[in-house]
Short mmCIF file of C-alpha atoms and ligand atoms in Angstrom, two decimals:
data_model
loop_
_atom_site.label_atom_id
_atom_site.label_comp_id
_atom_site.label_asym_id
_atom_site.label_seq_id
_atom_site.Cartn_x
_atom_site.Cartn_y
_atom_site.Cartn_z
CA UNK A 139 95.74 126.18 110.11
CA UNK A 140 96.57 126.41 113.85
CA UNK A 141 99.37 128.85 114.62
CA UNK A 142 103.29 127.74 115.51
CA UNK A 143 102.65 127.23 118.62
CA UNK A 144 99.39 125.59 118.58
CA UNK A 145 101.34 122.80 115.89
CA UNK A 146 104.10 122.65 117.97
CA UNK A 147 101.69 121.72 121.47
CA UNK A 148 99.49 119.70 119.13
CA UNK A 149 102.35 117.61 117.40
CA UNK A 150 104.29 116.64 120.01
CA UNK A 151 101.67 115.02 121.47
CA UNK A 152 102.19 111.25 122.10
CA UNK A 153 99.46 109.37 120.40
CA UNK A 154 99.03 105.41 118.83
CA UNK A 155 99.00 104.92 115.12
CA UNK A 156 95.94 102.71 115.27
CA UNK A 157 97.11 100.32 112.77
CA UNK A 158 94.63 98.53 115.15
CA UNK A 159 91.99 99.34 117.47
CA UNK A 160 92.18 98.36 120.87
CA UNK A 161 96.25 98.93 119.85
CA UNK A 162 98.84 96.82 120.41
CA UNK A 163 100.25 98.12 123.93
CA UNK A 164 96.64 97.11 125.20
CA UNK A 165 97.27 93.35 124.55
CA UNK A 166 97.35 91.70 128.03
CA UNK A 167 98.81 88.18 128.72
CA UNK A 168 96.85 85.22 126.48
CA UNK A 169 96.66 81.63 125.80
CA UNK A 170 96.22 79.54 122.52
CA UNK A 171 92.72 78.71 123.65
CA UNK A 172 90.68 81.56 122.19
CA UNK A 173 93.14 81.81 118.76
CA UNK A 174 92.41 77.85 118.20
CA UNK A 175 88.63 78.59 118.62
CA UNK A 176 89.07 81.40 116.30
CA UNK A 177 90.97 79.39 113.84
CA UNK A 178 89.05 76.03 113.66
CA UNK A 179 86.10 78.37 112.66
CA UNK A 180 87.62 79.06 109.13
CA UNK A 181 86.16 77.47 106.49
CA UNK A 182 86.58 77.17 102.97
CA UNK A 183 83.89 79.78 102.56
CA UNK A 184 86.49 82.21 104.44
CA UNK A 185 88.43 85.02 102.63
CA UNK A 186 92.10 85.47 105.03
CA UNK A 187 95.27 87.21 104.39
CA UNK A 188 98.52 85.74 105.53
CA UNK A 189 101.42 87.53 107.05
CA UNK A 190 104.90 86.10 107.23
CA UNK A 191 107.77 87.71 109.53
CA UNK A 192 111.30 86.81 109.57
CA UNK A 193 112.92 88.36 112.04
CA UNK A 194 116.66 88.83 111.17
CA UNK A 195 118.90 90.92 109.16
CA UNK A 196 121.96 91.67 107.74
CA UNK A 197 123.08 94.69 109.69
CA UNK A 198 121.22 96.89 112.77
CA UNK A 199 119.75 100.29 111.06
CA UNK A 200 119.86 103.01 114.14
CA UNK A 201 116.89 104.27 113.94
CA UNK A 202 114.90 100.68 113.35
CA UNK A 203 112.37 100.44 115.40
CA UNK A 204 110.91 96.35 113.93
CA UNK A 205 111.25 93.31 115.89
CA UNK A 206 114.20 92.11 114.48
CA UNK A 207 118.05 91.07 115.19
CA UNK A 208 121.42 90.60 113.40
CA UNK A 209 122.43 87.91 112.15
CA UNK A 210 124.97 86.53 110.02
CA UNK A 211 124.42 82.59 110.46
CA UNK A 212 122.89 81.06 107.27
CA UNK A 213 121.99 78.09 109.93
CA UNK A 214 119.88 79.96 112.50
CA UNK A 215 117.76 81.77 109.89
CA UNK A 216 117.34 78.25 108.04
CA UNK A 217 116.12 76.61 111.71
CA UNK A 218 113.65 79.03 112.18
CA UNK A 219 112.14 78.95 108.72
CA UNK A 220 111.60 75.23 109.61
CA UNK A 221 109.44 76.35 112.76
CA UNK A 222 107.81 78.93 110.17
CA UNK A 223 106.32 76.03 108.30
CA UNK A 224 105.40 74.04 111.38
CA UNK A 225 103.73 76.51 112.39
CA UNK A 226 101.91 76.89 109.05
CA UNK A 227 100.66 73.29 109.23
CA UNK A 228 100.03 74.00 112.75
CA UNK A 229 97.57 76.30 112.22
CA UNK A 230 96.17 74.91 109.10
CA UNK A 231 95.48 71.58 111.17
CA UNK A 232 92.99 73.72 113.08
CA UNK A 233 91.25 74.69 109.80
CA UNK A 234 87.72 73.35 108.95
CA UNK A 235 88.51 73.10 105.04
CA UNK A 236 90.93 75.34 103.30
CA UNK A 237 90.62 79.09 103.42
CA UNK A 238 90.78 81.08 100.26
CA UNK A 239 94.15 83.51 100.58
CA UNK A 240 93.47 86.78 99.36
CA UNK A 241 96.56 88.22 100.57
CA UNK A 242 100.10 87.44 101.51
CA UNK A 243 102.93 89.70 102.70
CA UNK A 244 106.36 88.63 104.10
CA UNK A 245 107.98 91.39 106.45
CA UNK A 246 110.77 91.87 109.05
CA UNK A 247 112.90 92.09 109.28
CA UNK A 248 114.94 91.20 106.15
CA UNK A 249 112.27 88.36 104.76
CA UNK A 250 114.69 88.06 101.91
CA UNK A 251 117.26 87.01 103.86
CA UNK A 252 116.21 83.47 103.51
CA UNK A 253 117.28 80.66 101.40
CA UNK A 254 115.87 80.01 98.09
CA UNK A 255 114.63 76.59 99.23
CA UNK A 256 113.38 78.01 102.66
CA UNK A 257 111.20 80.26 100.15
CA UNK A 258 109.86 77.54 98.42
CA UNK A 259 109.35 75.33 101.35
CA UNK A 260 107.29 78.05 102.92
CA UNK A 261 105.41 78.89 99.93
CA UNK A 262 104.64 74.81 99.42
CA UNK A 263 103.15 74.78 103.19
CA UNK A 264 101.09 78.11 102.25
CA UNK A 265 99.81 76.27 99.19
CA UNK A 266 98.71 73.24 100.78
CA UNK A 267 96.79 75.42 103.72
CA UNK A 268 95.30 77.93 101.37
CA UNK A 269 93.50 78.08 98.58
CA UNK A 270 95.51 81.01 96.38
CA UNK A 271 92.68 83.24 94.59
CA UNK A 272 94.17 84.46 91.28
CA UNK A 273 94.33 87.79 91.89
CA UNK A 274 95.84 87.64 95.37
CA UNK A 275 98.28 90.11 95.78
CA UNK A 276 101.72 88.72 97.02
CA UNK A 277 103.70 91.26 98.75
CA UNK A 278 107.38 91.48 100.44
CA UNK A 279 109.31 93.96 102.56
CA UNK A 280 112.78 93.88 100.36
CA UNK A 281 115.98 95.88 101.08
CA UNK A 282 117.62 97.49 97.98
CA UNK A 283 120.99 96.64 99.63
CA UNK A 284 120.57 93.05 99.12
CA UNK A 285 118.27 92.24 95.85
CA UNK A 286 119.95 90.80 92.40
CA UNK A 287 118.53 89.48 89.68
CA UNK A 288 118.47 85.94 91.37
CA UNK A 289 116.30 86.86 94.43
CA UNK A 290 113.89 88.66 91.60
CA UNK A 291 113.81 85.66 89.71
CA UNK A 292 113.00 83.43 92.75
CA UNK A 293 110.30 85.89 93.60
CA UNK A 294 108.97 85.98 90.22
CA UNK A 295 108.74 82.39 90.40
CA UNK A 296 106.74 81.95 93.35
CA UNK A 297 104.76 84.69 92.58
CA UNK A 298 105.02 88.08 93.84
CA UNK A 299 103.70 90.62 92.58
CA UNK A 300 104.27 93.59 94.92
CA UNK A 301 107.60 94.63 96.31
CA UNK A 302 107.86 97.37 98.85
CA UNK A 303 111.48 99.05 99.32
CA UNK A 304 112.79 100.54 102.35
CA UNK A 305 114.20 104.25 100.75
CA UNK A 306 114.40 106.34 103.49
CA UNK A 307 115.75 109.11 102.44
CA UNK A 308 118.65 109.39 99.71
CA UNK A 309 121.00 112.08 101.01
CA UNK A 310 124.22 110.83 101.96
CA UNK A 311 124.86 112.52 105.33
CA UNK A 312 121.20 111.60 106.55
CA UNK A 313 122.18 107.94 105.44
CA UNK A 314 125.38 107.94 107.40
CA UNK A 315 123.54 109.46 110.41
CA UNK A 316 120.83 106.19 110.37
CA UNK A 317 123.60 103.40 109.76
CA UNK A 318 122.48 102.60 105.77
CA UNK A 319 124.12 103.21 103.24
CA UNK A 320 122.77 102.93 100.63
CA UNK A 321 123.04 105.72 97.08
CA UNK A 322 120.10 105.84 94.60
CA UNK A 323 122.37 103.49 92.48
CA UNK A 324 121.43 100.82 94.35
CA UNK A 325 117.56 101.47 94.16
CA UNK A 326 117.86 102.27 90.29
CA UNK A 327 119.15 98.99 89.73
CA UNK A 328 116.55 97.01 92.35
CA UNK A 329 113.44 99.04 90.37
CA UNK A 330 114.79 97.54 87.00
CA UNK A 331 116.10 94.15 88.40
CA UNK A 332 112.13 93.48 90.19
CA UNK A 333 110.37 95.16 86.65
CA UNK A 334 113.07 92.91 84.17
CA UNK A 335 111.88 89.51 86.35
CA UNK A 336 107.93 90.63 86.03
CA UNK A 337 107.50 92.07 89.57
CA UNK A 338 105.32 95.27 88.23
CA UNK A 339 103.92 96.61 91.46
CA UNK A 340 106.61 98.48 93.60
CA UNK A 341 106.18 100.67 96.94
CA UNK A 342 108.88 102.68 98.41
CA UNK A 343 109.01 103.86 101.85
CA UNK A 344 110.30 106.99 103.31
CA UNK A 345 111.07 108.40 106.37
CA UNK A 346 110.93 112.24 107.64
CA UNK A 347 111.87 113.66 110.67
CA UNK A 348 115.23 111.72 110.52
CA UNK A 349 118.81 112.91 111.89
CA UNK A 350 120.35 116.11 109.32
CA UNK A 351 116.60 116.24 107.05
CA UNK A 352 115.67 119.40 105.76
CA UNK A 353 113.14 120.39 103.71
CA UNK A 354 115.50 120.84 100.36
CA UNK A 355 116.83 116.86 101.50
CA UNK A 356 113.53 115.82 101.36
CA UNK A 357 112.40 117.81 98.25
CA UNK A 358 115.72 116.01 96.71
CA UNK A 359 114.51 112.15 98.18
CA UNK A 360 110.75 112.80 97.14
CA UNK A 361 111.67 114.27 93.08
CA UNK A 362 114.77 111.10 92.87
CA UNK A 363 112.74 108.83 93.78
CA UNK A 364 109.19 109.67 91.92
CA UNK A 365 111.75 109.35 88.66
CA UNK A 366 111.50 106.42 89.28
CA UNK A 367 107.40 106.11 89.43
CA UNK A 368 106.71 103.40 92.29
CA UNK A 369 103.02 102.48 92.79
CA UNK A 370 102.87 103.72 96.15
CA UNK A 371 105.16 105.88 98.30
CA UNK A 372 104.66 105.69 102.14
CA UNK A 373 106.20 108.43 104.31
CA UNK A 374 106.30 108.14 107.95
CA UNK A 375 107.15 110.17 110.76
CA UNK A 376 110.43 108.74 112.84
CA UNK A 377 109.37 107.57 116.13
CA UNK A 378 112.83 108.05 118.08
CA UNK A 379 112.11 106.47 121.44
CA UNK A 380 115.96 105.67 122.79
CA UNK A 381 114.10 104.44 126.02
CA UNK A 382 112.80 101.65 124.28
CA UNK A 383 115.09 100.74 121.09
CA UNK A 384 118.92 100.16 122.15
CA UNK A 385 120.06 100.79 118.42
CA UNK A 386 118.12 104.27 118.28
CA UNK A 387 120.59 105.40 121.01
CA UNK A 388 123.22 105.85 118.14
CA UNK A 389 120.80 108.81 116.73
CA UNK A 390 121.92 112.06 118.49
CA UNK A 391 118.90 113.39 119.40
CA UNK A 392 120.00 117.02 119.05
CA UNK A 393 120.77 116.78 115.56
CA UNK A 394 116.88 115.23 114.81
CA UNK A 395 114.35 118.11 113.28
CA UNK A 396 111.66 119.04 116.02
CA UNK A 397 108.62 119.09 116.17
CA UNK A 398 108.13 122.04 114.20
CA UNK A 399 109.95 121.63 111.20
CA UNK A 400 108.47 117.28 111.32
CA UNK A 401 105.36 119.23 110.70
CA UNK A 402 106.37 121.17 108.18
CA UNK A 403 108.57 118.09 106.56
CA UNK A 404 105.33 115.90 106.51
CA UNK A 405 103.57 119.07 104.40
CA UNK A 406 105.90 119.55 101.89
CA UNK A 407 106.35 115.30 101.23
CA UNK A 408 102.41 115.85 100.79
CA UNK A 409 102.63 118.95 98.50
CA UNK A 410 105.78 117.28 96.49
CA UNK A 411 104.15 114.17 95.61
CA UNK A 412 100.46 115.56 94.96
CA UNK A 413 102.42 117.45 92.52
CA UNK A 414 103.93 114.33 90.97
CA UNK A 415 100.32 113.12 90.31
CA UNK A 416 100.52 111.12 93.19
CA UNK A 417 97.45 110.90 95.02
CA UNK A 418 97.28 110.96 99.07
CA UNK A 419 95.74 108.34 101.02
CA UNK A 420 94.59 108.58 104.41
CA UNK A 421 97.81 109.77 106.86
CA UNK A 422 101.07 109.04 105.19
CA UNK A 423 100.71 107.07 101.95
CA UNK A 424 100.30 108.11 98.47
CA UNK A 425 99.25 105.81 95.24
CA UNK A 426 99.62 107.08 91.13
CA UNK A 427 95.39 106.67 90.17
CA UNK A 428 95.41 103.86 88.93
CA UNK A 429 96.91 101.79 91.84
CA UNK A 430 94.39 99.68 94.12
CA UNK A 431 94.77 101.56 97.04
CA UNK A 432 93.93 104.81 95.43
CA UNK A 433 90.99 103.24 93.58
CA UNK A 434 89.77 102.00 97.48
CA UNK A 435 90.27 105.40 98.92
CA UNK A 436 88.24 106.91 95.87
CA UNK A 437 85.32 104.03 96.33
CA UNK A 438 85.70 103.95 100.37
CA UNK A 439 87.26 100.65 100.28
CA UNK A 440 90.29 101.60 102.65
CA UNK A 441 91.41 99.75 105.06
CA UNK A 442 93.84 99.82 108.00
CA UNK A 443 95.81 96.97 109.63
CA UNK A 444 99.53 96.72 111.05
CA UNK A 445 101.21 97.52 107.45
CA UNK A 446 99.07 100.51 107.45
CA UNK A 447 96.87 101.78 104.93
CA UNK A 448 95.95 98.49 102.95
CA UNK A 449 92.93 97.66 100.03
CA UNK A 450 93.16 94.44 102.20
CA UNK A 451 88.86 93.72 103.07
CA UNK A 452 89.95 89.94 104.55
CA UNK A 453 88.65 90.30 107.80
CA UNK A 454 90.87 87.50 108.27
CA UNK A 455 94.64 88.01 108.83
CA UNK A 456 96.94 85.23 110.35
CA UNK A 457 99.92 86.08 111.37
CA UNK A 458 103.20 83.16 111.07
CA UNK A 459 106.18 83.43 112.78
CA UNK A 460 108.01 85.04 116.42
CA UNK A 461 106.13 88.69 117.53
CA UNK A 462 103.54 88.30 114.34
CA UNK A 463 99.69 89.23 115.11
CA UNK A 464 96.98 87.56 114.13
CA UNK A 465 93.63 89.53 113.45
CA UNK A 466 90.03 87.69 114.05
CA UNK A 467 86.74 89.71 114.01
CA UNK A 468 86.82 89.20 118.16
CA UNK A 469 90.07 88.61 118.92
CA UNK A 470 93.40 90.07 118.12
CA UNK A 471 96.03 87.35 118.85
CA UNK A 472 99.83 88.12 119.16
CA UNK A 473 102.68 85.07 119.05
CA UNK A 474 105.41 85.33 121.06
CA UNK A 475 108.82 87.68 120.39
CA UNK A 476 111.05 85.99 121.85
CA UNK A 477 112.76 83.32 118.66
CA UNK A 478 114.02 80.69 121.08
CA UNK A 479 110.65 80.67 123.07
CA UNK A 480 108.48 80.81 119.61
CA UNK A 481 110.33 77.41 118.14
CA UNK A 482 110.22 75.83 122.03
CA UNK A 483 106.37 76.61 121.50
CA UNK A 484 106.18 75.48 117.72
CA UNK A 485 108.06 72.26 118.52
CA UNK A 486 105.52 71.26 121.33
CA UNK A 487 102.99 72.12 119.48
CA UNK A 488 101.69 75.07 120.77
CA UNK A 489 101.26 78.10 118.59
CA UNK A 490 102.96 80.36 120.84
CA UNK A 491 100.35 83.35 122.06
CA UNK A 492 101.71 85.23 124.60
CA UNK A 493 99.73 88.61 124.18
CA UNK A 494 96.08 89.67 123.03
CA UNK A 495 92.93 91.11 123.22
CA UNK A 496 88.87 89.95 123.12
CA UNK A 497 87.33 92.48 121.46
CA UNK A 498 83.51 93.25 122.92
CA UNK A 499 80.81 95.00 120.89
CA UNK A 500 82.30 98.23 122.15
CA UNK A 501 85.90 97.95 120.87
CA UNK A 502 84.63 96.71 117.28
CA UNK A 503 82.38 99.87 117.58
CA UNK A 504 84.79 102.31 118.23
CA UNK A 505 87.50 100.28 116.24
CA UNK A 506 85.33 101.05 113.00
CA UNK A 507 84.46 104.81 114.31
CA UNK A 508 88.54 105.50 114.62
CA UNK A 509 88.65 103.72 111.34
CA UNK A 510 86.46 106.00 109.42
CA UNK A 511 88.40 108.85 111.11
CA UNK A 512 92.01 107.41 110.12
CA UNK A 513 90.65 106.39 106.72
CA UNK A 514 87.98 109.21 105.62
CA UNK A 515 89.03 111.80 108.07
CA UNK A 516 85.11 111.67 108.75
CA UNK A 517 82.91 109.78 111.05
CA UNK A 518 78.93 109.76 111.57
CA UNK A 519 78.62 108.86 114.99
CA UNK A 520 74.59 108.31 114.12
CA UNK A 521 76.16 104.60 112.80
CA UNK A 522 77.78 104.09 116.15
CA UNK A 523 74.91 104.69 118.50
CA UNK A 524 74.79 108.86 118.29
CA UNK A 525 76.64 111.89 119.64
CA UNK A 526 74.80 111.24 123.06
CA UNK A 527 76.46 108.01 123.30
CA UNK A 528 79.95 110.34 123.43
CA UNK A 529 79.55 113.08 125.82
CA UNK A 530 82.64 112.79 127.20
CA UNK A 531 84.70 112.67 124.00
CA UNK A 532 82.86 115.33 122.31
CA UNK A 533 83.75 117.55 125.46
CA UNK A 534 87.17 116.73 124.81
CA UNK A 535 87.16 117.57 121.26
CA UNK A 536 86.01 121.21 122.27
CA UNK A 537 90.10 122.76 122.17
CA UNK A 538 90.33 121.35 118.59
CA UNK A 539 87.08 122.09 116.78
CA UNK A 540 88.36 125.77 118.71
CA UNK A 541 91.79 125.66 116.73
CA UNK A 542 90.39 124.25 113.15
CA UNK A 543 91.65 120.53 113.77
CA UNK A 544 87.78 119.42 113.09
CA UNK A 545 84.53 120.40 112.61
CA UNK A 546 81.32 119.05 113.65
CA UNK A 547 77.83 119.46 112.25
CA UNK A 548 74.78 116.93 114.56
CA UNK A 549 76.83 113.66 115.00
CA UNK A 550 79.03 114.21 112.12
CA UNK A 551 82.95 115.23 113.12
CA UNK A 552 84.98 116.09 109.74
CA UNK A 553 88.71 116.24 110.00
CA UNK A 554 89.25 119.96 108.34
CA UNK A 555 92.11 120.31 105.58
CA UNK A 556 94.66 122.00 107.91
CA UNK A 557 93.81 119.49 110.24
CA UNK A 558 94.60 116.37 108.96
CA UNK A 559 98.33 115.65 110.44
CA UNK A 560 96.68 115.44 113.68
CA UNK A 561 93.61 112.56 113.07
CA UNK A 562 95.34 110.56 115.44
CA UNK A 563 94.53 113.19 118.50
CA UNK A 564 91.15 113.08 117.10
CA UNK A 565 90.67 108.91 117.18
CA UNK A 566 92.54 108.94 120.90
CA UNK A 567 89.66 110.76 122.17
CA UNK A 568 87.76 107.64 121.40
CA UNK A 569 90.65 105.29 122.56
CA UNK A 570 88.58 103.90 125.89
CA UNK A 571 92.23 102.03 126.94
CA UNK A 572 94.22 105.72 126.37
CA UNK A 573 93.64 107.20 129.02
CA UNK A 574 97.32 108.34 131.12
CA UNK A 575 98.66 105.93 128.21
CA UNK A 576 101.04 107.96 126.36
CA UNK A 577 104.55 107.82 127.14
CA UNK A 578 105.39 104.72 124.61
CA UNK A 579 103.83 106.36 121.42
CA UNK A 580 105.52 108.16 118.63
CA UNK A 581 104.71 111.97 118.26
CA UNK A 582 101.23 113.34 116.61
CA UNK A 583 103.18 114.48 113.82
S1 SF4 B 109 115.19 99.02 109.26
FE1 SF4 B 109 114.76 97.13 108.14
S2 SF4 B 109 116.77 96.45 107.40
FE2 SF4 B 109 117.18 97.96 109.00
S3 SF4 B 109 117.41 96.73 110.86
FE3 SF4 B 109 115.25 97.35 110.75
S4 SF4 B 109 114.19 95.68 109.74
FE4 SF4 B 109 116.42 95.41 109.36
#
């Protein structure tokens, strides 16, 4: 393991996430042209997954960093579900015969926030576009706060089958500190309200590096909430960046852990949940065996897209609604943020792309290299044209194969052990568009 002060140089560093490569602050201005080609390509031969987002919520949390806004008008949500499905039949007007859905996942935002009816209006558009494969997994983004037996009922019947919670963290003063309340009560009853209704598969999020963590908090958030054996826990680092998100300025930044103890907060989640027969997957997520996503990171199934670490092999994803990205093998395609400017676009028919990139033979090269690295923590480069083909990179990846980040053996670069919280320095080193890119990224670690 690299000494204190090498973590602390090492995980302060400002590096992407690659939920995508080339990421999403490389997008440059784009029109609908090349997402309509891209779209009246799918056939009915064509596997896709389909994400939903819904924009609004109840109440701001401060350290929220989604594309979402407050709302508390029953009406506006309701108007833009109606663009939702226009934009649905939109899209599925482009369509050359209907696409087999493999996945779906609604997220926000507070998706659940809609009406009942909005749900099923949605859902009927969906059906008509798609062809549902039986075992498609139907995910949503819910907020313990706001779930009763109703909403799990509704969701039952339009079946999902995969709920993912936003935890956080369940010690009171850390709650207080990021503007959500919300006691282990009201996950308790969620977990038994979504497993009484037939909802079987359940995620739960969690955050470190928050305002007032500690390692014992943490210890206290990861045991609670194992009790309660989700599928799948996520942990991810907070990205406080009070530059960019307005509500994040409520965090006082001197009462955040630093660098140095995020590091050692994202070891001990690791060690705690291993523990708890949990098994880790790629950066920040953890499945029990038996759960998809562990079986693909045992048969080198996994995946990455802009939910993270997914079993998801559509190479297909469309994205509905304001800020959502669309994913085609060439062409990542993002709709625009702005709500009043999406339904403007929507109503005139238009599906709205204001940002993207074309991907050339390079980028999907080195999009499946940093893919191998995110989700293996190896790459060959012999499958992406050979170690000569990266002189450049490889002379950059000198300081860490010095400190134990990574090893390399011919063209094959291993992520060691001790290195692992810092795969993303390794895959920037591939990242063509990084260079003096890094003031808008979250921390290594
Ligand atoms: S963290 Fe979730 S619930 Fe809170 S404001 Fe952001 S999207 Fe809404």
């Amino acid at each position: 393991m690299p000494n204190n002060e090498k973590i602390l140089h090492y995980a302060d560093a400002a590096v992407p996430r690659y939920t995508s490569y080339p990421t999403a602050a490389d997008f440059h201005r784009l029109e609908d042209a090349p997402r309509l080609a891209a779209l009246r390509r799918l056939s009915a031969q064509d596997r896709v997954s389909v994400y939903i987002h819904i924009p609004y919520c109840s109440a701001m949390c401060h350290y929220c960093g989604c594309f979402t806004k407050v709302t508390r008008r029953a009406d506006s949500v309701a108007d833009y579900t109606r663009y939702i499905v226009q934009d649905i039949k939109l899209q599925a007007a482009c369509f050359n015969g209907r696409p087999r859905l493999a996945h779906l996942h609604w997220g926000g935002g507070t998706p659940a926030i809609i009406s009942p009816a909005a749900f099923r209006a949605i859902m009927a558009a969906l059906k008509e576009a798609f062809t549902f494969e039986a075992e498609a997994e139907h995910a949503i983004e819910l907020d313990p706060r706001y779930v009763d037996a109703e909403l799990c009922a509704l969701l039952a019947e339009q079946g999902v089958n995969r709920a993912s919670l936003g935890v956080q963290d369940i010690d009171a003063k850390v709650q207080q500190a990021i503007g959500r309340i919300q006691p282990l009560s009201a996950i308790e009853r969620t977990v038994s309200a979504l497993r009484r209704a037939g909802i079987k598969h359940i995620n739960f999020d969690l955050i470190y590096g928050l305002p007032h963590q500690t390692e014992a908090s943490l210890q206290e958030t990861c045991e609670k909430t194992a009790q309660l054996v989700p599928d799948r826990i996520a942990c991810y680092g907070y990205a406080h960046l009070p530059q960019r998100r307005a509500n994040q300025r409520l965090i006082d930044s001197a009462i955040l852990p630093d660098a140095h103890a995020r590091f050692f907060q994202a070891a001990l989640v690791g060690k705690i949940l291993t523990r708890l027969g949990y098994v880790p997957i790629g950066l920040d997520h953890f499945a029990l065996p038996a759960d998809p996503l562990a079986q693909a990171a045992k048969n080198g199934r996994l995946h990455r897209n802009f939910q993270g670490y997914t079993d998801d092999d559509a190479a297909v994803l469309l994205g509905f609604g304001a800020s959502s990205i669309s994913e085609f093998p060439n062409l990542y395609a993002q709709t625009i943020a702005d709500i009043g400017q999406y339904k403007q676009a929507i109503a005139q028919g238009r599906l709205g792309t204001a940002r993207g990139v074309a991907l050339n033979a390079e980028d999907k090269k080195r999009a499946a290299l940093i893919r191998d690295l995110m989700c293996r923590f190896r790459v060959d480069l012999a499958v992406y044209g050979g170690a000569r083909h990266y002189q450049a990179e490889l002379a950059r990846l000198q300081p860490l194969l010095a400190d134990n980040i990574a090893e390399q053996s011919q063209d094959i670069i291993t992520i060691t052990e001790a290195g692992r919280p810092f795969v993303r320095l390794v895959a920037g080193l591939f990242d063509t568009y990084r260079q003096e890119k890094t003031g808008n990224f979250s921390p290594a670690v």
